[in-house]
PDB file of C-alpha atoms (C1' of nucleotides) in Angstrom:
ATOM      1  CA  UNK H  26      48.475   6.048  38.605  1.00  0.00           C
ATOM      2  CA  UNK H  27      44.735   4.777  36.772  1.00  0.00           C
ATOM      3  CA  UNK H  28      41.428   6.219  38.714  1.00  0.00           C
ATOM      4  CA  UNK H  29      39.182   3.523  40.101  1.00  0.00           C
ATOM      5  CA  UNK H  30      35.580   3.335  40.660  1.00  0.00           C
ATOM      6  CA  UNK H  31      35.160   2.531  44.717  1.00  0.00           C
ATOM      7  CA  UNK H  32      31.743   0.714  45.332  1.00  0.00           C
ATOM      8  CA  UNK H  33      29.065   3.025  47.686  1.00  0.00           C
ATOM      9  CA  UNK H  34      29.336   0.990  50.925  1.00  0.00           C
ATOM     10  CA  UNK H  35      33.599   0.695  50.619  1.00  0.00           C
ATOM     11  CA  UNK H  36      33.886   4.288  49.745  1.00  0.00           C
ATOM     12  CA  UNK H  37      31.274   5.094  52.590  1.00  0.00           C
ATOM     13  CA  UNK H  38      33.478   2.996  55.374  1.00  0.00           C
ATOM     14  CA  UNK H  39      36.742   5.182  53.963  1.00  0.00           C
ATOM     15  CA  UNK H  40      34.731   8.415  54.549  1.00  0.00           C
ATOM     16  CA  UNK H  41      33.362   7.509  58.047  1.00  0.00           C
ATOM     17  CA  UNK H  42      36.875   7.078  58.572  1.00  0.00           C
ATOM     18  CA  UNK H  43      38.139  10.224  57.799  1.00  0.00           C
ATOM     19  CA  UNK H  44      34.918  12.139  59.347  1.00  0.00           C
ATOM     20  CA  UNK H  45      36.739  12.315  62.349  1.00  0.00           C
ATOM     21  CA  UNK H  46      38.317  15.483  63.404  1.00  0.00           C
ATOM     22  CA  UNK H  47      41.670  13.317  64.589  1.00  0.00           C
ATOM     23  CA  UNK H  48      41.948  10.961  62.136  1.00  0.00           C
ATOM     24  CA  UNK H  49      41.045  13.647  59.620  1.00  0.00           C
ATOM     25  CA  UNK H  50      44.527  15.277  60.804  1.00  0.00           C
ATOM     26  CA  UNK H  51      46.072  12.100  61.245  1.00  0.00           C
ATOM     27  CA  UNK H  52      45.836  11.284  57.064  1.00  0.00           C
ATOM     28  CA  UNK H  53      46.881  14.606  56.722  1.00  0.00           C
ATOM     29  CA  UNK H  54      49.979  14.843  58.789  1.00  0.00           C
ATOM     30  CA  UNK H  55      50.731  11.325  57.091  1.00  0.00           C
ATOM     31  CA  UNK H  56      50.420  13.136  53.251  1.00  0.00           C
ATOM     32  CA  UNK H  57      53.808  14.613  53.664  1.00  0.00           C
ATOM     33  CA  UNK H  58      55.632  11.607  54.931  1.00  0.00           C
ATOM     34  CA  UNK H  59      55.334   8.956  57.894  1.00  0.00           C
ATOM     35  CA  UNK H  60      55.055   9.932  61.566  1.00  0.00           C
ATOM     36  CA  UNK H  61      55.681   7.552  64.815  1.00  0.00           C
ATOM     37  CA  UNK H  62      52.945   7.723  67.454  1.00  0.00           C
ATOM     38  CA  UNK H  63      54.926   9.837  70.004  1.00  0.00           C
ATOM     39  CA  UNK H  64      54.549  12.291  67.511  1.00  0.00           C
ATOM     40  CA  UNK H  65      51.016  12.199  66.909  1.00  0.00           C
ATOM     41  CA  UNK H  66      50.068  12.184  71.071  1.00  0.00           C
ATOM     42  CA  UNK H  67      51.970  14.988  70.966  1.00  0.00           C
ATOM     43  CA  UNK H  68      50.189  16.985  68.007  1.00  0.00           C
ATOM     44  CA  UNK H  69      47.055  15.690  68.723  1.00  0.00           C
ATOM     45  CA  UNK H  70      47.082  16.494  72.254  1.00  0.00           C
ATOM     46  CA  UNK H  71      45.302  13.245  73.117  1.00  0.00           C
ATOM     47  CA  UNK H  72      46.373  10.325  75.035  1.00  0.00           C
ATOM     48  CA  UNK H  73      48.268   7.421  74.058  1.00  0.00           C
ATOM     49  CA  UNK H  74      45.512   5.162  74.147  1.00  0.00           C
ATOM     50  CA  UNK H  75      43.197   6.939  72.348  1.00  0.00           C
ATOM     51  CA  UNK H  76      45.787   7.949  69.499  1.00  0.00           C
ATOM     52  CA  UNK H  77      46.268   3.916  69.181  1.00  0.00           C
ATOM     53  CA  UNK H  78      42.801   3.273  68.849  1.00  0.00           C
ATOM     54  CA  UNK H  79      42.269   5.551  65.675  1.00  0.00           C
ATOM     55  CA  UNK H  80      45.394   4.108  64.080  1.00  0.00           C
ATOM     56  CA  UNK H  81      44.239   1.097  64.619  1.00  0.00           C
ATOM     57  CA  UNK H  82      41.500   1.443  62.474  1.00  0.00           C
ATOM     58  CA  UNK H  83      43.151   2.857  60.100  1.00  0.00           C
ATOM     59  CA  UNK H  84      45.703   0.477  59.629  1.00  0.00           C
ATOM     60  CA  UNK H  85      42.587  -2.412  59.664  1.00  0.00           C
ATOM     61  CA  UNK H  86      41.080  -0.757  56.625  1.00  0.00           C
ATOM     62  CA  UNK H  87      44.093  -0.839  55.597  1.00  0.00           C
ATOM     63  CA  UNK H  88      44.051   2.927  54.650  1.00  0.00           C
ATOM     64  CA  UNK H  89      47.783   3.107  56.416  1.00  0.00           C
ATOM     65  CA  UNK H  90      50.300   0.747  57.009  1.00  0.00           C
ATOM     66  CA  UNK H  91      52.909   0.174  59.455  1.00  0.00           C
ATOM     67  CA  UNK H  92      56.820  -0.131  59.478  1.00  0.00           C
ATOM     68  CA  UNK H  93      58.446  -0.648  63.302  1.00  0.00           C
ATOM     69  CA  UNK H  94      62.146   0.269  63.928  1.00  0.00           C
ATOM     70  CA  UNK H  95      63.332  -0.185  67.279  1.00  0.00           C
ATOM     71  CA  UNK H  96      61.134   0.879  69.835  1.00  0.00           C
ATOM     72  CA  UNK H  97      58.991   3.584  67.806  1.00  0.00           C
ATOM     73  CA  UNK H  98      56.381   2.439  64.792  1.00  0.00           C
ATOM     74  CA  UNK H  99      55.898   4.739  61.927  1.00  0.00           C
ATOM     75  CA  UNK H 100      53.056   5.015  60.051  1.00  0.00           C
ATOM     76  CA  UNK H 101      52.358   6.378  56.251  1.00  0.00           C
ATOM     77  CA  UNK H 102      49.283   6.247  53.974  1.00  0.00           C
ATOM     78  CA  UNK H 103      48.718   3.132  52.028  1.00  0.00           C
ATOM     79  CA  UNK H 104      49.260   4.319  48.359  1.00  0.00           C
ATOM     80  CA  UNK H 105      48.029   0.785  47.110  1.00  0.00           C
ATOM     81  CA  UNK H 106      44.691   1.415  48.573  1.00  0.00           C
ATOM     82  CA  UNK H 107      41.703   1.752  46.218  1.00  0.00           C
ATOM     83  CA  UNK H 108      40.941   4.690  48.381  1.00  0.00           C
ATOM     84  CA  UNK H 109      43.781   6.287  47.985  1.00  0.00           C
ATOM     85  CA  UNK H 110      43.662   8.706  45.071  1.00  0.00           C
ATOM     86  CA  UNK H 111      40.088   9.904  46.464  1.00  0.00           C
ATOM     87  CA  UNK H 112      41.892  10.413  50.257  1.00  0.00           C
ATOM     88  CA  UNK H 113      44.660  12.492  48.292  1.00  0.00           C
ATOM     89  CA  UNK H 114      41.979  14.714  46.886  1.00  0.00           C
ATOM     90  CA  UNK H 115      39.969  15.494  49.510  1.00  0.00           C
ATOM     91  CA  UNK H 116      43.776  16.064  51.268  1.00  0.00           C
ATOM     92  CA  UNK H 117      43.697  19.072  49.031  1.00  0.00           C
ATOM     93  CA  UNK H 118      40.312  20.237  50.530  1.00  0.00           C
ATOM     94  CA  UNK H 119      41.915  20.676  53.824  1.00  0.00           C
ATOM     95  CA  UNK H 120      44.830  22.752  55.350  1.00  0.00           C
ATOM     96  CA  UNK H 121      47.742  21.875  55.766  1.00  0.00           C
ATOM     97  CA  UNK H 122      49.253  19.869  59.190  1.00  0.00           C
ATOM     98  CA  UNK H 123      52.776  19.667  58.572  1.00  0.00           C
ATOM     99  CA  UNK H 124      52.991  23.010  60.121  1.00  0.00           C
ATOM    100  CA  UNK H 125      51.450  21.378  62.911  1.00  0.00           C
ATOM    101  CA  UNK H 126      54.644  19.469  63.204  1.00  0.00           C
ATOM    102  CA  UNK H 127      57.188  22.031  62.377  1.00  0.00           C
ATOM    103  CA  UNK H 128      55.960  23.545  65.457  1.00  0.00           C
ATOM    104  CA  UNK H 129      56.493  20.681  67.274  1.00  0.00           C
ATOM    105  CA  UNK H 130      60.594  20.899  65.764  1.00  0.00           C
ATOM    106  CA  UNK H 131      60.702  24.095  66.934  1.00  0.00           C
ATOM    107  CA  UNK H 132      59.472  23.465  70.789  1.00  0.00           C
ATOM    108  CA  UNK H 133      62.482  20.300  70.682  1.00  0.00           C
ATOM    109  CA  UNK H 134      59.591  17.881  71.217  1.00  0.00           C
ATOM    110  CA  UNK H 135      59.946  15.889  67.657  1.00  0.00           C
ATOM    111  CA  UNK H 136      63.226  14.356  69.441  1.00  0.00           C
ATOM    112  CA  UNK H 137      62.330  10.933  69.415  1.00  0.00           C
ATOM    113  CA  UNK H 138      62.193   9.017  66.044  1.00  0.00           C
ATOM    114  CA  UNK H 139      65.298   8.815  64.561  1.00  0.00           C
TER     115      UNK H 139
ATOM    116  CA  UNK O  11      33.956  28.336  41.117  1.00  0.00           C
ATOM    117  CA  UNK O  12      37.218  28.923  43.415  1.00  0.00           C
ATOM    118  CA  UNK O  13      38.772  26.112  45.530  1.00  0.00           C
ATOM    119  CA  UNK O  14      38.098  26.630  49.268  1.00  0.00           C
ATOM    120  CA  UNK O  15      40.168  25.505  51.893  1.00  0.00           C
ATOM    121  CA  UNK O  16      37.627  23.840  54.906  1.00  0.00           C
ATOM    122  CA  UNK O  17      38.992  23.181  58.193  1.00  0.00           C
ATOM    123  CA  UNK O  18      39.111  20.609  59.655  1.00  0.00           C
ATOM    124  CA  UNK O  19      36.517  20.503  61.674  1.00  0.00           C
ATOM    125  CA  UNK O  20      33.740  21.039  58.999  1.00  0.00           C
ATOM    126  CA  UNK O  21      35.444  18.706  57.188  1.00  0.00           C
ATOM    127  CA  UNK O  22      35.206  15.788  59.260  1.00  0.00           C
ATOM    128  CA  UNK O  23      31.941  17.225  59.621  1.00  0.00           C
ATOM    129  CA  UNK O  24      31.043  16.559  56.072  1.00  0.00           C
ATOM    130  CA  UNK O  25      32.626  13.415  55.655  1.00  0.00           C
ATOM    131  CA  UNK O  26      30.945  11.951  58.058  1.00  0.00           C
ATOM    132  CA  UNK O  27      27.754  12.394  56.604  1.00  0.00           C
ATOM    133  CA  UNK O  28      29.572  11.457  53.910  1.00  0.00           C
ATOM    134  CA  UNK O  29      30.034   7.722  55.168  1.00  0.00           C
ATOM    135  CA  UNK O  30      26.757   6.341  55.436  1.00  0.00           C
ATOM    136  CA  UNK O  31      25.569   3.775  52.671  1.00  0.00           C
ATOM    137  CA  UNK O  32      22.798   5.219  52.584  1.00  0.00           C
ATOM    138  CA  UNK O  33      23.347   8.832  52.501  1.00  0.00           C
ATOM    139  CA  UNK O  34      26.018   8.912  50.551  1.00  0.00           C
ATOM    140  CA  UNK O  35      23.536   7.412  47.858  1.00  0.00           C
ATOM    141  CA  UNK O  36      21.345  10.119  48.452  1.00  0.00           C
ATOM    142  CA  UNK O  37      23.710  12.508  47.458  1.00  0.00           C
ATOM    143  CA  UNK O  38      24.688  10.590  44.584  1.00  0.00           C
ATOM    144  CA  UNK O  39      21.735  10.492  43.467  1.00  0.00           C
ATOM    145  CA  UNK O  40      21.205  14.436  43.320  1.00  0.00           C
ATOM    146  CA  UNK O  41      24.356  14.749  41.189  1.00  0.00           C
ATOM    147  CA  UNK O  42      21.868  14.088  38.799  1.00  0.00           C
ATOM    148  CA  UNK O  43      19.329  16.644  39.552  1.00  0.00           C
ATOM    149  CA  UNK O  44      16.504  16.440  42.468  1.00  0.00           C
ATOM    150  CA  UNK O  45      14.549  14.029  43.363  1.00  0.00           C
ATOM    151  CA  UNK O  46      11.704  13.542  45.666  1.00  0.00           C
ATOM    152  CA  UNK O  47      11.351  11.835  49.217  1.00  0.00           C
ATOM    153  CA  UNK O  48       9.044   9.021  47.680  1.00  0.00           C
ATOM    154  CA  UNK O  49      12.363   8.673  44.850  1.00  0.00           C
ATOM    155  CA  UNK O  50      14.501   8.295  48.000  1.00  0.00           C
ATOM    156  CA  UNK O  51      12.309   5.600  49.243  1.00  0.00           C
ATOM    157  CA  UNK O  52      11.434   3.690  46.245  1.00  0.00           C
ATOM    158  CA  UNK O  53      15.517   3.274  45.109  1.00  0.00           C
ATOM    159  CA  UNK O  54      16.891   3.082  48.300  1.00  0.00           C
ATOM    160  CA  UNK O  55      14.376   0.638  50.256  1.00  0.00           C
ATOM    161  CA  UNK O  56      13.810   1.989  52.715  1.00  0.00           C
ATOM    162  CA  UNK O  57      11.397   2.760  55.264  1.00  0.00           C
ATOM    163  CA  UNK O  58      10.034   6.759  54.581  1.00  0.00           C
ATOM    164  CA  UNK O  59      10.957   8.319  58.350  1.00  0.00           C
ATOM    165  CA  UNK O  60      14.399   6.500  57.594  1.00  0.00           C
ATOM    166  CA  UNK O  61      14.971   8.614  54.615  1.00  0.00           C
ATOM    167  CA  UNK O  62      13.166  11.719  56.594  1.00  0.00           C
ATOM    168  CA  UNK O  63      15.523  11.272  58.846  1.00  0.00           C
ATOM    169  CA  UNK O  64      18.942  11.201  56.718  1.00  0.00           C
ATOM    170  CA  UNK O  65      17.648  14.294  54.431  1.00  0.00           C
ATOM    171  CA  UNK O  66      16.960  16.306  57.786  1.00  0.00           C
ATOM    172  CA  UNK O  67      20.751  15.570  58.468  1.00  0.00           C
ATOM    173  CA  UNK O  68      22.108  16.602  54.877  1.00  0.00           C
ATOM    174  CA  UNK O  69      19.339  20.111  55.278  1.00  0.00           C
ATOM    175  CA  UNK O  70      20.597  20.863  58.990  1.00  0.00           C
ATOM    176  CA  UNK O  71      23.915  20.873  57.851  1.00  0.00           C
ATOM    177  CA  UNK O  72      23.229  22.708  54.995  1.00  0.00           C
ATOM    178  CA  UNK O  73      24.325  19.853  52.058  1.00  0.00           C
ATOM    179  CA  UNK O  74      20.800  19.848  50.563  1.00  0.00           C
ATOM    180  CA  UNK O  75      18.144  22.473  49.826  1.00  0.00           C
ATOM    181  CA  UNK O  76      14.593  21.721  49.700  1.00  0.00           C
ATOM    182  CA  UNK O  77      12.419  23.074  47.036  1.00  0.00           C
ATOM    183  CA  UNK O  78       8.118  22.564  48.023  1.00  0.00           C
ATOM    184  CA  UNK O  79       5.802  21.948  44.867  1.00  0.00           C
ATOM    185  CA  UNK O  80       2.604  20.354  45.610  1.00  0.00           C
ATOM    186  CA  UNK O  81       2.600  17.893  48.336  1.00  0.00           C
ATOM    187  CA  UNK O  82       6.581  16.824  46.705  1.00  0.00           C
ATOM    188  CA  UNK O  83       9.545  17.993  48.350  1.00  0.00           C
ATOM    189  CA  UNK O  84      12.596  18.066  45.736  1.00  0.00           C
ATOM    190  CA  UNK O  85      15.986  17.639  47.386  1.00  0.00           C
ATOM    191  CA  UNK O  86      18.681  18.976  45.782  1.00  0.00           C
ATOM    192  CA  UNK O  87      22.661  19.682  46.134  1.00  0.00           C
ATOM    193  CA  UNK O  88      23.785  23.468  47.624  1.00  0.00           C
ATOM    194  CA  UNK O  89      26.242  24.176  45.453  1.00  0.00           C
ATOM    195  CA  UNK O  90      26.290  27.522  47.514  1.00  0.00           C
ATOM    196  CA  UNK O  91      28.389  24.934  50.537  1.00  0.00           C
ATOM    197  CA  UNK O  92      31.343  25.644  51.360  1.00  0.00           C
ATOM    198  CA  UNK O  93      32.086  21.612  50.331  1.00  0.00           C
ATOM    199  CA  UNK O  94      30.626  21.312  47.231  1.00  0.00           C
ATOM    200  CA  UNK O  95      34.131  20.936  45.266  1.00  0.00           C
ATOM    201  CA  UNK O  96      34.913  18.822  47.506  1.00  0.00           C
ATOM    202  CA  UNK O  97      31.558  16.858  47.389  1.00  0.00           C
ATOM    203  CA  UNK O  98      31.557  16.684  43.687  1.00  0.00           C
ATOM    204  CA  UNK O  99      35.271  15.217  43.880  1.00  0.00           C
ATOM    205  CA  UNK O 100      34.764  13.005  46.111  1.00  0.00           C
ATOM    206  CA  UNK O 101      30.891  11.617  43.639  1.00  0.00           C
ATOM    207  CA  UNK O 102      34.056  11.228  40.898  1.00  0.00           C
ATOM    208  CA  UNK O 103      34.741   8.188  42.731  1.00  0.00           C
ATOM    209  CA  UNK O 104      32.204   6.298  43.520  1.00  0.00           C
ATOM    210  CA  UNK O 105      29.437   4.774  41.123  1.00  0.00           C
ATOM    211  CA  UNK O 106      26.499   6.242  39.217  1.00  0.00           C
ATOM    212  CA  UNK O 107      23.311   5.863  40.743  1.00  0.00           C
ATOM    213  CA  UNK O 108      21.724   7.691  38.032  1.00  0.00           C
ATOM    214  CA  UNK O 109      21.159   4.075  37.143  1.00  0.00           C
ATOM    215  CA  UNK O 110      19.392   2.894  40.039  1.00  0.00           C
ATOM    216  CA  UNK O 111      17.007   6.168  39.496  1.00  0.00           C
ATOM    217  CA  UNK O 112      16.308   4.459  35.366  1.00  0.00           C
ATOM    218  CA  UNK O 113      15.359   1.008  36.481  1.00  0.00           C
ATOM    219  CA  UNK O 114      12.363   2.959  38.619  1.00  0.00           C
ATOM    220  CA  UNK O 115      11.543   4.512  35.199  1.00  0.00           C
ATOM    221  CA  UNK O 116      11.423   1.110  33.550  1.00  0.00           C
ATOM    222  CA  UNK O 117       9.555   0.041  36.078  1.00  0.00           C
ATOM    223  CA  UNK O 118       6.628   3.103  36.019  1.00  0.00           C
ATOM    224  CA  UNK O 119       7.312   3.764  39.519  1.00  0.00           C
ATOM    225  CA  UNK O 120       8.651   6.952  39.295  1.00  0.00           C
ATOM    226  CA  UNK O 121       5.246   8.164  38.532  1.00  0.00           C
ATOM    227  CA  UNK O 122       4.741  10.609  41.490  1.00  0.00           C
ATOM    228  CA  UNK O 123       6.410  13.789  41.284  1.00  0.00           C
ATOM    229  CA  UNK O 124       5.600  15.435  38.230  1.00  0.00           C
TER     230      UNK O 124
ATOM    231  C1'  DT K  16      68.916  -8.695  84.813  1.00  0.00           C
ATOM    232  C1'  DG K  17      66.089  -5.185  85.935  1.00  0.00           C
ATOM    233  C1'  DC K  18      64.065  -0.760  84.277  1.00  0.00           C
ATOM    234  C1'  DA K  19      62.607   2.633  81.185  1.00  0.00           C
ATOM    235  C1'  DT K  20      60.381   4.043  77.023  1.00  0.00           C
ATOM    236  C1'  DA K  21      56.882   2.819  73.115  1.00  0.00           C
ATOM    237  C1'  DC K  22      53.166   1.657  71.984  1.00  0.00           C
ATOM    238  C1'  DA K  23      49.087  -1.820  72.325  1.00  0.00           C
ATOM    239  C1'  DT K  24      45.332  -4.148  74.057  1.00  0.00           C
ATOM    240  C1'  DA K  25      41.356  -4.652  77.241  1.00  0.00           C
ATOM    241  C1'  DA K  26      37.953  -3.168  79.754  1.00  0.00           C
ATOM    242  C1'  DG K  27      34.564   0.354  81.206  1.00  0.00           C
ATOM    243  C1'  DT K  28      31.538   4.303  80.807  1.00  0.00           C
ATOM    244  C1'  DG K  29      28.531   7.969  78.460  1.00  0.00           C
ATOM    245  C1'  DC K  30      27.104   9.516  74.349  1.00  0.00           C
ATOM    246  C1'  DA K  31      25.667   9.486  68.939  1.00  0.00           C
ATOM    247  C1'  DT K  32      23.769   6.817  65.398  1.00  0.00           C
ATOM    248  C1'  DG K  33      20.250   4.134  62.940  1.00  0.00           C
ATOM    249  C1'  DC K  34      15.680   2.411  62.933  1.00  0.00           C
ATOM    250  C1'  DT K  35      11.019   1.204  64.011  1.00  0.00           C
ATOM    251  C1'  DT K  36       6.774   2.628  65.013  1.00  0.00           C
ATOM    252  C1'  DA K  37       2.975   6.161  65.576  1.00  0.00           C
ATOM    253  C1'  DT K  38       1.381  10.076  65.207  1.00  0.00           C
ATOM    254  C1'  DA K  39       1.067  15.240  63.223  1.00  0.00           C
ATOM    255  C1'  DT K  40       1.246  18.388  59.439  1.00  0.00           C
ATOM    256  C1'  DA K  41       0.073  19.740  55.047  1.00  0.00           C
ATOM    257  C1'  DA K  42      -1.699  19.665  50.278  1.00  0.00           C
ATOM    258  C1'  DT K  43      -4.477  17.549  46.607  1.00  0.00           C
ATOM    259  C1'  DG K  44      -9.037  15.650  44.936  1.00  0.00           C
ATOM    260  C1'  DA K  45     -13.742  13.916  45.660  1.00  0.00           C
TER     261       DA K  45
ATOM    262  C1'  DT M  26     -15.773  18.885  54.265  1.00  0.00           C
ATOM    263  C1'  DC M  27     -13.448  13.915  54.677  1.00  0.00           C
ATOM    264  C1'  DA M  28     -10.281  10.820  53.245  1.00  0.00           C
ATOM    265  C1'  DT M  29      -6.031   9.986  50.760  1.00  0.00           C
ATOM    266  C1'  DT M  30      -1.087  10.744  49.855  1.00  0.00           C
ATOM    267  C1'  DA M  31       3.286  12.964  51.077  1.00  0.00           C
ATOM    268  C1'  DT M  32       6.006  14.412  54.171  1.00  0.00           C
ATOM    269  C1'  DA M  33       8.054  15.627  59.061  1.00  0.00           C
ATOM    270  C1'  DT M  34       8.720  14.724  63.724  1.00  0.00           C
ATOM    271  C1'  DA M  35       8.722  11.725  68.476  1.00  0.00           C
ATOM    272  C1'  DA M  36       9.863   8.350  71.077  1.00  0.00           C
ATOM    273  C1'  DG M  37      12.265   4.290  72.296  1.00  0.00           C
ATOM    274  C1'  DC M  38      15.514   0.849  71.266  1.00  0.00           C
ATOM    275  C1'  DA M  39      20.020  -1.726  70.518  1.00  0.00           C
ATOM    276  C1'  DT M  40      24.778  -0.329  68.685  1.00  0.00           C
ATOM    277  C1'  DG M  41      28.573   2.114  67.266  1.00  0.00           C
ATOM    278  C1'  DC M  42      31.573   4.667  69.225  1.00  0.00           C
ATOM    279  C1'  DA M  43      35.539   7.770  70.304  1.00  0.00           C
ATOM    280  C1'  DC M  44      37.302   8.231  75.559  1.00  0.00           C
ATOM    281  C1'  DT M  45      39.293   6.925  80.327  1.00  0.00           C
ATOM    282  C1'  DT M  46      41.921   3.744  83.235  1.00  0.00           C
ATOM    283  C1'  DA M  47      44.842  -0.251  83.643  1.00  0.00           C
ATOM    284  C1'  DT M  48      47.361  -3.360  81.891  1.00  0.00           C
ATOM    285  C1'  DG M  49      50.312  -6.186  78.904  1.00  0.00           C
ATOM    286  C1'  DT M  50      54.351  -6.661  75.315  1.00  0.00           C
ATOM    287  C1'  DA M  51      57.925  -5.494  72.925  1.00  0.00           C
ATOM    288  C1'  DT M  52      62.669  -3.220  72.713  1.00  0.00           C
ATOM    289  C1'  DG M  53      66.722  -0.644  74.347  1.00  0.00           C
ATOM    290  C1'  DC M  54      69.950   0.015  77.482  1.00  0.00           C
ATOM    291  C1'  DA M  55      72.486   0.254  82.399  1.00  0.00           C
TER     292       DA M  55
END
DNA sequence: TGCATACATAAGTGCATGCTTATATAATGA
DNA sequence: TCATTATATAAGCATGCACTTATGTATGCA
């Protein structure tokens, strides 16, 4: 994929969205594939409405896509976004988040979403 | 320089600071060398106190260093910061800001600070 | 049909943020 | 010494933001 220059204002908007611990963790989790809302709630140890509201911001900015399957909604990174490469690059600087998901599995809490 | 992993929380803090049009522009300008406050004021077309307050946030986070020379204060990127490499990487995705400085010079407004 | 589950949305609240105006500090130069 | 220039800081204000609680919506299943 070709590296695109992102204007200051949209770039700042994306960075602002990433500039929140919760959302940065969400994006970090999505690096390794899609997740459903209930997984975020478990991993982040936050209320469901709070998580939903963060996801809405990310979706409004089109940083993530949603896929509905049954009663679940799966979120994933939107690789078509202008800032996708920048986000991927940023994610190389933060710790792997998928470990949190495997811990979930150990606890048997990743029961939903299949 | 060795690439360091930055924990989620400090990473989010840095991204939050960059997630503002004004501060992102300031950091972009500093990529090409140090600038003094009056230059920022001219380039950004903002009030001096507002610029100073943004610089203070960047300085409090140690993203930038200051150097006093006469009545001027020159700011520069702090290459010792844990997030320096990440910031440099992010800057490769946004437009060059130094053009704004050369425009200043054309206008003869980069008179101070020598 | 009715209940449970997964998720979204709305409304309210407290705190953070970015600006403005006014003033302080510090260096320079007449 | 006094005015000027460069910068910082303080206080006030309007807006934004992240949370909570309460409720709405949609799907699945007995």
